[in-house]
Each structure stands twice: as C-alpha cells, then as structure tokens.
GROMACS .gro file of C-alpha atoms in nm:
model
  171
    1MET     CA    1   2.229   0.827   1.784
    2LYS     CA    2   1.893   0.699   1.936
    3ARG     CA    3   1.597   0.812   1.788
    4VAL     CA    4   1.250   0.838   1.963
    5LEU     CA    5   0.915   0.795   1.825
    6VAL     CA    6   0.701   1.143   1.849
    7GLY     CA    7   0.428   1.136   1.600
    8GLU     CA    8   0.262   0.975   1.330
    9ILE     CA    9   0.125   1.143   1.004
   10GLY     CA   10  -0.251   1.075   0.925
   11ARG     CA   11  -0.497   1.087   0.654
   12PRO     CA   12  -0.504   1.418   0.451
   13HIS     CA   13  -0.744   1.719   0.559
   14GLY     CA   14  -0.897   1.938   0.236
   15VAL     CA   15  -0.764   2.005  -0.070
   16ARG     CA   16  -0.450   2.211   0.003
   17GLY     CA   17  -0.221   1.946   0.183
   18LEU     CA   18  -0.289   1.998   0.534
   19LEU     CA   19  -0.263   1.658   0.700
   20ARG     CA   20  -0.388   1.491   1.042
   21LEU     CA   21  -0.106   1.442   1.310
   22ARG     CA   22  -0.061   1.221   1.570
   23ALA     CA   23   0.147   1.405   1.847
   24PHE     CA   24   0.291   1.166   2.102
   25THR     CA   25   0.485   1.452   2.268
   26ALA     CA   26   0.382   1.611   2.584
   27ASP     CA   27   0.254   1.954   2.394
   28PRO     CA   28   0.131   1.836   2.083
   29MET     CA   29   0.219   2.171   1.942
   30ALA     CA   30   0.557   2.145   1.998
   31ILE     CA   31   0.655   1.870   1.770
   32ALA     CA   32   0.799   2.082   1.548
   33ASN     CA   33   1.026   2.161   1.815
   34TYR     CA   34   1.247   1.863   1.840
   35GLY     CA   35   1.342   1.881   1.469
   36PRO     CA   36   1.454   1.769   1.219
   37LEU     CA   37   1.207   1.483   1.207
   38THR     CA   38   1.306   1.189   1.013
   39ASP     CA   39   1.083   0.903   0.901
   40ALA     CA   40   1.175   0.528   1.064
   41GLU     CA   41   1.428   0.463   0.847
   42GLY     CA   42   1.625   0.796   0.914
   43THR     CA   43   1.606   0.883   0.536
   44ARG     CA   44   1.381   1.091   0.470
   45ARG     CA   45   1.347   1.465   0.617
   46ILE     CA   46   1.016   1.613   0.710
   47ALA     CA   47   1.010   1.987   0.820
   48LEU     CA   48   0.611   2.020   0.966
   49THR     CA   49   0.428   2.316   1.136
   50ALA     CA   50   0.183   2.177   1.384
   51LEU     CA   51  -0.137   2.333   1.383
   52PRO     CA   52  -0.477   2.375   1.605
   53ASP     CA   53  -0.694   2.064   1.567
   54GLY     CA   54  -0.465   1.833   1.534
   55LEU     CA   55  -0.365   1.908   1.198
   56ALA     CA   56  -0.016   1.984   1.046
   57ARG     CA   57   0.134   2.148   0.735
   58ILE     CA   58   0.453   1.975   0.554
   59GLU     CA   59   0.711   2.137   0.356
   60GLY     CA   60   0.679   2.087   0.018
   61VAL     CA   61   0.342   1.979   0.025
   62ALA     CA   62   0.081   2.172  -0.143
   63ASP     CA   63  -0.217   1.968  -0.230
   64ARG     CA   64  -0.418   1.654  -0.122
   65ASP     CA   65  -0.277   1.378  -0.344
   66GLN     CA   66   0.066   1.463  -0.231
   67ALA     CA   67  -0.026   1.489   0.113
   68ALA     CA   68  -0.245   1.110   0.103
   69LYS     CA   69   0.150   0.980  -0.010
   70LEU     CA   70   0.252   1.041   0.348
   71THR     CA   71  -0.033   0.913   0.551
   72GLY     CA   72   0.084   0.665   0.792
   73ILE     CA   73   0.482   0.782   0.782
   74LYS     CA   74   0.595   0.763   1.149
   75LEU     CA   75   0.778   1.073   1.269
   76TYR     CA   76   1.114   1.025   1.484
   77ALA     CA   77   1.348   1.276   1.689
   78GLU     CA   78   1.713   1.258   1.791
   79ARG     CA   79   1.680   1.179   2.143
   80ASP     CA   80   1.916   1.413   2.238
   81ARG     CA   81   1.678   1.693   2.096
   82LEU     CA   82   1.444   1.588   2.384
   83PRO     CA   83   1.405   1.727   2.719
   84PRO     CA   84   1.479   1.529   3.036
   85PRO     CA   85   1.221   1.398   3.193
   86GLU     CA   86   1.089   1.618   3.486
   87ASP     CA   87   1.017   1.290   3.730
   88PRO     CA   88   1.339   1.110   3.811
   89GLU     CA   89   1.110   0.820   3.772
   90GLU     CA   90   1.000   0.873   3.408
   91PHE     CA   91   1.248   0.777   3.111
   92PHE     CA   92   1.227   0.706   2.780
   93LEU     CA   93   1.201   0.340   2.645
   94CYS     CA   94   1.496   0.396   2.389
   95ASP     CA   95   1.693   0.487   2.722
   96LEU     CA   96   1.676   0.125   2.804
   97GLU     CA   97   1.873  -0.025   2.524
   98GLY     CA   98   2.201  -0.115   2.561
   99LEU     CA   99   2.135  -0.129   2.979
  100PRO     CA  100   2.204  -0.476   3.151
  101ALA     CA  101   1.963  -0.706   3.279
  102LEU     CA  102   2.004  -0.826   3.602
  103THR     CA  103   1.874  -1.081   3.784
  104GLU     CA  104   1.739  -1.003   4.193
  105ASP     CA  105   2.064  -1.177   4.293
  106GLY     CA  106   2.307  -1.002   4.086
  107ALA     CA  107   2.378  -1.274   3.757
  108THR     CA  108   2.383  -1.104   3.404
  109LEU     CA  109   2.076  -1.197   3.207
  110GLY     CA  110   2.212  -1.018   2.920
  111THR     CA  111   2.198  -0.676   2.731
  112ILE     CA  112   1.895  -0.497   2.682
  113ARG     CA  113   1.840  -0.502   2.249
  114ALA     CA  114   1.523  -0.326   2.230
  115VAL     CA  115   1.161  -0.252   2.396
  116GLU     CA  116   0.890  -0.371   2.155
  117ASP     CA  117   0.518  -0.345   2.180
  118HIS     CA  118   0.334  -0.487   1.923
  119GLY     CA  119  -0.008  -0.371   2.132
  120ALA     CA  120  -0.039  -0.595   2.386
  121GLY     CA  121   0.224  -0.445   2.603
  122ALA     CA  122   0.548  -0.358   2.646
  123PHE     CA  123   0.836  -0.633   2.663
  124LEU     CA  124   1.206  -0.625   2.683
  125VAL     CA  125   1.400  -0.796   2.394
  126ILE     CA  126   1.718  -0.911   2.614
  127ASP     CA  127   2.021  -1.078   2.410
  128GLY     CA  128   2.200  -1.312   2.659
  129PRO     CA  129   2.443  -1.594   2.639
  130ALA     CA  130   2.137  -1.849   2.644
  131GLY     CA  131   2.036  -1.630   2.316
  132GLU     CA  132   1.744  -1.389   2.316
  133VAL     CA  133   1.477  -1.362   2.601
  134LEU     CA  134   1.130  -1.178   2.598
  135LEU     CA  135   1.004  -1.067   2.907
  136PRO     CA  136   0.694  -0.859   2.998
  137PHE     CA  137   0.806  -0.511   3.071
  138THR     CA  138   0.596  -0.515   3.387
  139LYS     CA  139   0.650  -0.366   3.782
  140LYS     CA  140   0.662  -0.771   3.835
  141VAL     CA  141   0.918  -0.872   3.640
  142VAL     CA  142   1.120  -0.569   3.611
  143PRO     CA  143   1.137  -0.452   3.953
  144VAL     CA  144   1.409  -0.179   3.923
  145VAL     CA  145   1.477   0.047   3.635
  146ASP     CA  146   1.791   0.231   3.739
  147ILE     CA  147   1.882   0.474   3.418
  148ALA     CA  148   2.113   0.705   3.674
  149ALA     CA  149   2.316   0.378   3.740
  150GLY     CA  150   2.298   0.224   3.412
  151ARG     CA  151   2.118  -0.093   3.528
  152VAL     CA  152   1.796  -0.291   3.484
  153VAL     CA  153   1.711  -0.571   3.743
  154VAL     CA  154   1.462  -0.825   3.597
  155ALA     CA  155   1.290  -1.098   3.785
  156PRO     CA  156   1.174  -1.351   3.476
  157PRO     CA  157   0.885  -1.537   3.510
  158ALA     CA  158   1.012  -1.894   3.577
  159GLU     CA  159   0.827  -2.027   3.248
  160VAL     CA  160   1.054  -1.766   3.023
  161ILE     CA  161   1.391  -1.899   3.133
  162VAL     CA  162   1.400  -2.297   2.997
  163ALA     CA  163   1.691  -2.478   3.110
  164PRO     CA  164   1.829  -2.705   2.837
  165GLN     CA  165   1.677  -3.067   2.866
  166ALA     CA  166   1.868  -3.369   2.868
  167GLY     CA  167   1.966  -3.515   2.498
  168GLU     CA  168   1.843  -3.157   2.335
  169ASP     CA  169   2.100  -2.960   2.082
  170ALA     CA  170   2.128  -2.613   2.201
  171ALA     CA  171   2.201  -2.505   1.874
   0.00000   0.00000   0.00000
C-alpha cells in the first residue's frame, strides 16, 4: 500500500504536551481525518487532534518531555485515505511509482521506482535495462504525465544517458 507524507511533528509548545504541527494537506485542520497516521517506517501509529495556530495534541502525550521525543517525526497516511485531486492535471507524486517511463518515440526507458526531492527539486528514479537513471522532474524533461493511461513520457537530456564507451566494462 502506498503512503503519502502529510505532515511533520515540530517542537513542543508549552508544558502540557502540545506540539507544533506542519501539515502538508490543503486544509491543515483536516490532517487527522486521513488517519490512522504512521511514522516513516509505518510501525508507529500516531493519533492526533489538529488545533488552531498550527498546534496538535497527540494521544498519549501529556507533558513537554514526551512531546520533545516526537519532534521531527514525519507523518504518513495511506494513499487510499486521501481524496482524489480535483484538477485532472494534478496528482500525487507517489502515483508515479511503478509507471513505465517512455521516451517520446515510444521506447521504454524503464519503470519509475521513486520520486525523490532532497531540496534542489524533485527527480525521477527510473530502473531500466541500463540500470538506474535519474531525471529531473521538470516539464521539459517530463512533458507528459498521464496517470489515467498509466504512463509517463520523458525527454532525457543527452548528458543523462551516456552510451557505453569501447573497452569499458558494463558491470
């Protein structure tokens, strides 16, 4: 089951166990509606109540020390708990995982394993016959995303795909 990052627990607020909450949902107060929420590993269940002003109360947390131990935990919801995007041009990045990445001439480059973003912009991680390929997730490099048809069209820059050189070992 796919999971989607919907928020992150921030620092404690006060002495009664309240925490700051960064919700990545359209309505920050609705984050608890997508529960049960889990941590990144999917092993810890986190029940929370979103409060005004970006605060949250988490079940079982009654003081500042308990709250401080949760700082930085990323919160995930099951993909099927989230509503579908209203705009047909919108999608969740996790919906790209598992789709074939086709070149503009229809050749299969590989399958999208992940969409990652480490701060400089998202990129597609594609597993193909030539191994792993990383492509920037921009309109120029990924001109077509068709979730309904189950495909992504890519136009890789020449410098991304490097042909094997004579005398080099492919392994």
